[in-house]
mmCIF file of C-alpha atoms in Angstrom:
data_model
loop_
_atom_site.group_PDB
_atom_site.id
_atom_site.type_symbol
_atom_site.label_atom_id
_atom_site.label_comp_id
_atom_site.label_asym_id
_atom_site.label_seq_id
_atom_site.Cartn_x
_atom_site.Cartn_y
_atom_site.Cartn_z
ATOM 1 C CA TYR A 1 83.922 94.250 76.473
ATOM 2 C CA LYS A 2 85.132 97.843 76.902
ATOM 3 C CA ASN A 3 85.636 98.815 73.251
ATOM 4 C CA SER A 4 82.056 97.908 72.322
ATOM 5 C CA VAL A 5 80.571 100.742 74.394
ATOM 6 C CA THR A 6 81.073 104.319 73.302
ATOM 7 C CA GLN A 7 80.426 106.130 76.570
ATOM 8 C CA LYS A 8 79.542 105.249 80.126
ATOM 9 C CA GLU A 9 78.547 107.844 82.657
ATOM 10 C CA LYS A 10 79.093 107.716 86.379
ATOM 11 C CA ASN A 11 76.914 110.120 88.340
ATOM 12 C CA CYS A 12 77.095 110.035 92.120
ATOM 13 C CA CYS A 13 73.729 111.287 93.215
ATOM 14 C CA ASP A 14 73.440 110.385 96.879
ATOM 15 C CA THR A 15 76.049 110.455 99.616
ATOM 16 C CA THR A 16 74.964 109.919 103.201
ATOM 17 C CA LEU A 17 76.749 109.113 106.432
ATOM 18 C CA TYR A 18 76.071 105.734 107.960
ATOM 19 C CA GLN A 19 77.128 104.757 111.479
ATOM 20 C CA SER A 20 78.281 101.144 111.525
ATOM 21 C CA ARG A 21 77.652 98.793 114.444
ATOM 22 C CA GLY A 22 80.601 97.947 116.618
ATOM 23 C CA PRO A 23 83.498 100.368 116.986
ATOM 24 C CA PRO A 24 82.614 103.953 116.093
ATOM 25 C CA GLN A 25 83.671 104.172 112.487
ATOM 26 C CA MET A 26 82.103 106.547 110.023
ATOM 27 C CA LEU A 27 81.105 104.972 106.722
ATOM 28 C CA ILE A 28 79.929 106.928 103.744
ATOM 29 C CA ARG A 29 77.153 105.443 101.640
ATOM 30 C CA VAL A 30 77.656 106.222 97.984
ATOM 31 C CA ILE A 31 75.049 105.443 95.372
ATOM 32 C CA CYS A 32 76.201 105.768 91.789
ATOM 33 C CA TYR A 33 73.968 105.345 88.793
ATOM 34 C CA LEU A 34 75.772 103.717 85.906
ATOM 35 C CA THR A 35 74.208 104.514 82.560
ATOM 36 C CA TYR A 36 75.016 102.251 79.612
ATOM 37 C CA ARG A 37 74.307 102.645 75.923
ATOM 38 C CA GLY A 38 70.590 102.456 75.291
ATOM 39 C CA GLY A 39 69.788 104.414 78.444
ATOM 40 C CA VAL A 40 69.817 101.443 80.806
ATOM 41 C CA SER A 41 70.628 102.779 84.254
ATOM 42 C CA MET A 42 71.744 100.631 87.150
ATOM 43 C CA PRO A 43 72.358 101.683 90.771
ATOM 44 C CA LEU A 44 75.622 100.667 92.406
ATOM 45 C CA VAL A 45 75.653 101.011 96.211
ATOM 46 C CA CYS A 46 78.807 100.732 98.256
ATOM 47 C CA TYR A 47 79.935 101.720 101.730
ATOM 48 C CA VAL A 48 83.355 103.304 101.974
ATOM 49 C CA SER A 49 85.166 104.143 105.192
ATOM 50 C CA GLU A 50 85.817 107.810 105.828
ATOM 51 C CA ARG A 51 89.542 107.013 105.839
ATOM 52 C CA ASP A 52 89.444 105.548 102.300
ATOM 53 C CA ILE A 53 87.106 108.021 100.594
ATOM 54 C CA ASN A 54 89.921 110.153 99.151
ATOM 55 C CA THR A 55 92.344 107.304 98.448
ATOM 56 C CA PRO A 56 92.898 106.916 94.704
ATOM 57 C CA LEU A 57 91.757 103.665 93.124
ATOM 58 C CA ASP A 58 94.643 101.351 92.262
ATOM 59 C CA ALA A 59 94.851 97.802 90.921
ATOM 60 C CA GLU A 60 94.896 96.166 94.342
ATOM 61 C CA ARG A 61 91.807 98.022 95.608
ATOM 62 C CA LEU A 62 89.927 97.386 92.350
ATOM 63 C CA LEU A 63 90.625 93.640 92.525
ATOM 64 C CA ARG A 64 89.470 93.545 96.146
ATOM 65 C CA LEU A 65 86.283 95.434 95.198
ATOM 66 C CA LEU A 66 85.701 92.755 92.557
ATOM 67 C CA GLY A 67 85.748 90.175 95.354
ATOM 68 C CA VAL A 68 89.167 88.660 94.742
ATOM 69 C CA SER A 69 91.223 87.741 97.785
ATOM 70 C CA GLY A 70 94.887 88.525 98.301
ATOM 71 C CA LYS A 71 95.259 84.883 99.381
ATOM 72 C CA LEU A 72 95.238 83.765 95.739
ATOM 73 C CA SER A 73 98.692 83.277 94.220
ATOM 74 C CA GLY A 74 97.704 85.217 91.117
ATOM 75 C CA PHE A 75 96.550 88.283 93.055
ATOM 76 C CA TYR A 76 99.900 90.056 93.166
ATOM 77 C CA PHE A 77 100.764 88.852 89.661
ATOM 78 C CA ALA A 78 97.556 90.541 88.472
ATOM 79 C CA VAL A 79 98.291 93.741 90.418
ATOM 80 C CA TYR A 80 101.749 93.909 88.852
ATOM 81 C CA MET A 81 100.485 93.226 85.313
ATOM 82 C CA ILE A 82 97.584 95.686 85.570
ATOM 83 C CA GLU A 83 99.937 98.432 86.742
ATOM 84 C CA GLN A 84 102.413 97.606 83.948
ATOM 85 C CA VAL A 85 99.701 97.828 81.269
ATOM 86 C CA ARG A 86 98.240 100.912 82.925
ATOM 87 C CA GLN A 87 101.586 102.689 82.555
ATOM 88 C CA LYS A 88 102.462 101.229 79.128
ATOM 89 C CA PRO A 89 99.304 100.213 77.215
ATOM 90 C CA ASP A 90 101.332 98.630 74.399
ATOM 91 C CA HIS A 91 102.351 95.822 76.809
ATOM 92 C CA ILE A 92 98.896 94.296 76.290
ATOM 93 C CA LEU A 93 99.872 93.470 72.679
ATOM 94 C CA LEU A 94 102.465 90.882 73.707
ATOM 95 C CA VAL A 95 100.969 89.281 76.784
ATOM 96 C CA THR A 96 102.510 85.811 76.503
ATOM 97 C CA LYS A 97 105.826 86.925 75.010
ATOM 98 C CA ARG A 98 106.445 89.978 77.171
ATOM 99 C CA LEU A 99 104.068 90.519 80.085
ATOM 100 C CA TYR A 100 103.943 86.965 81.484
ATOM 101 C CA LYS A 101 107.729 86.601 81.177
ATOM 102 C CA GLN A 102 108.378 90.010 82.764
ATOM 103 C CA THR A 103 105.996 89.175 85.628
ATOM 104 C CA ALA A 104 107.575 85.736 86.111
ATOM 105 C CA ARG A 105 111.058 87.294 86.278
ATOM 106 C CA HIS A 106 109.834 89.893 88.790
ATOM 107 C CA PHE A 107 108.334 87.232 91.094
ATOM 108 C CA GLY A 108 110.916 84.500 90.488
ATOM 109 C CA THR A 109 108.567 81.973 88.901
ATOM 110 C CA THR A 110 107.657 80.681 85.418
ATOM 111 C CA SER A 111 105.439 82.323 82.823
ATOM 112 C CA SER A 112 103.170 79.259 82.723
ATOM 113 C CA CYS A 113 102.652 79.602 86.499
ATOM 114 C CA VAL A 114 101.756 83.296 86.015
ATOM 115 C CA GLU A 115 99.250 82.433 83.264
ATOM 116 C CA ARG A 116 97.629 79.628 85.271
ATOM 117 C CA ASN A 117 97.348 81.693 88.467
ATOM 118 C CA LEU A 118 95.887 84.639 86.572
ATOM 119 C CA ARG A 119 93.307 82.327 84.966
ATOM 120 C CA THR A 120 92.379 81.049 88.445
ATOM 121 C CA LEU A 121 92.004 84.637 89.674
ATOM 122 C CA VAL A 122 89.732 85.562 86.739
ATOM 123 C CA GLN A 123 87.568 82.505 87.459
ATOM 124 C CA ALA A 124 87.397 83.430 91.165
ATOM 125 C CA CYS A 125 86.250 86.907 90.183
ATOM 126 C CA TRP A 126 83.669 85.440 87.803
ATOM 127 C CA ARG A 127 82.309 83.108 90.516
ATOM 128 C CA GLN A 128 81.246 86.133 92.594
ATOM 129 C CA PRO A 129 77.440 86.337 92.602
ATOM 130 C CA ASP A 130 77.284 90.000 91.554
ATOM 131 C CA HIS A 131 78.955 90.951 88.256
ATOM 132 C CA SER A 132 77.734 94.575 88.242
ATOM 133 C CA LEU A 133 81.118 96.137 89.053
ATOM 134 C CA LEU A 134 82.936 93.839 86.623
ATOM 135 C CA GLU A 135 80.438 94.805 83.917
ATOM 136 C CA CYS A 136 80.910 98.469 84.784
ATOM 137 C CA VAL A 137 84.664 98.045 84.376
ATOM 138 C CA ALA A 138 84.150 96.166 81.092
ATOM 139 C CA GLY A 139 81.710 98.780 79.837
ATOM 140 C CA SER A 140 79.074 96.236 78.799
ATOM 141 C CA SER A 141 77.306 93.140 80.046
ATOM 142 C CA LEU A 142 79.364 89.969 80.134
ATOM 143 C CA THR A 143 77.913 86.539 79.352
ATOM 144 C CA GLN A 144 81.104 84.586 80.005
ATOM 145 C CA PRO A 145 84.303 85.183 81.952
ATOM 146 C CA PRO A 146 86.845 87.385 80.205
ATOM 147 C CA THR A 147 90.099 85.894 78.998
ATOM 148 C CA ASN A 148 93.279 86.750 80.891
ATOM 149 C CA THR A 149 94.209 89.364 78.287
ATOM 150 C CA GLN A 150 90.736 90.932 78.292
ATOM 151 C CA PHE A 151 90.727 91.035 82.096
ATOM 152 C CA ILE A 152 94.102 92.799 82.348
ATOM 153 C CA ASP A 153 93.191 95.143 79.478
ATOM 154 C CA MET A 154 89.803 96.223 80.827
ATOM 155 C CA LEU A 155 91.024 96.760 84.411
ATOM 156 C CA SER A 156 94.062 98.771 83.343
ATOM 157 C CA ALA A 157 91.956 100.843 80.902
ATOM 158 C CA TYR A 158 89.416 101.514 83.667
ATOM 159 C CA LEU A 159 92.165 102.686 86.018
ATOM 160 C CA ARG A 160 93.612 104.975 83.316
ATOM 161 C CA GLU A 161 90.271 106.848 83.012
#
């Protein structure tokens, strides 16, 4: 989990242009080496469209990069909660009393529905075969899925950096 790692480094070392098949669209291949405590380095390769290369990372894009679909009910609940905690980090202290209720009011539903849908979203993210980006966001290796609170906390902290 994020607080257990003192420093993570992100060094982009290779950027090349890659022509995709199909319609002419320029993709940029970015290889980042993520270095964790103990000197373990891990390459992270992604292809980003030329249009999106300078777009700032927000909660919605980060969730999609983690493999979560906008078709899940909890997707927009999570986006809202991550942005709320990103702007006001103290909101993470009262998740069930404040954040779930605030989110439920915003979307016209119940706090138990928000909690359940967020739990489903976290499980959907965890079921993805590659946890490297999730572990990068967390700042350490994960052996089990994060709780709802940990998930919101680590994503909002990552976006604040």
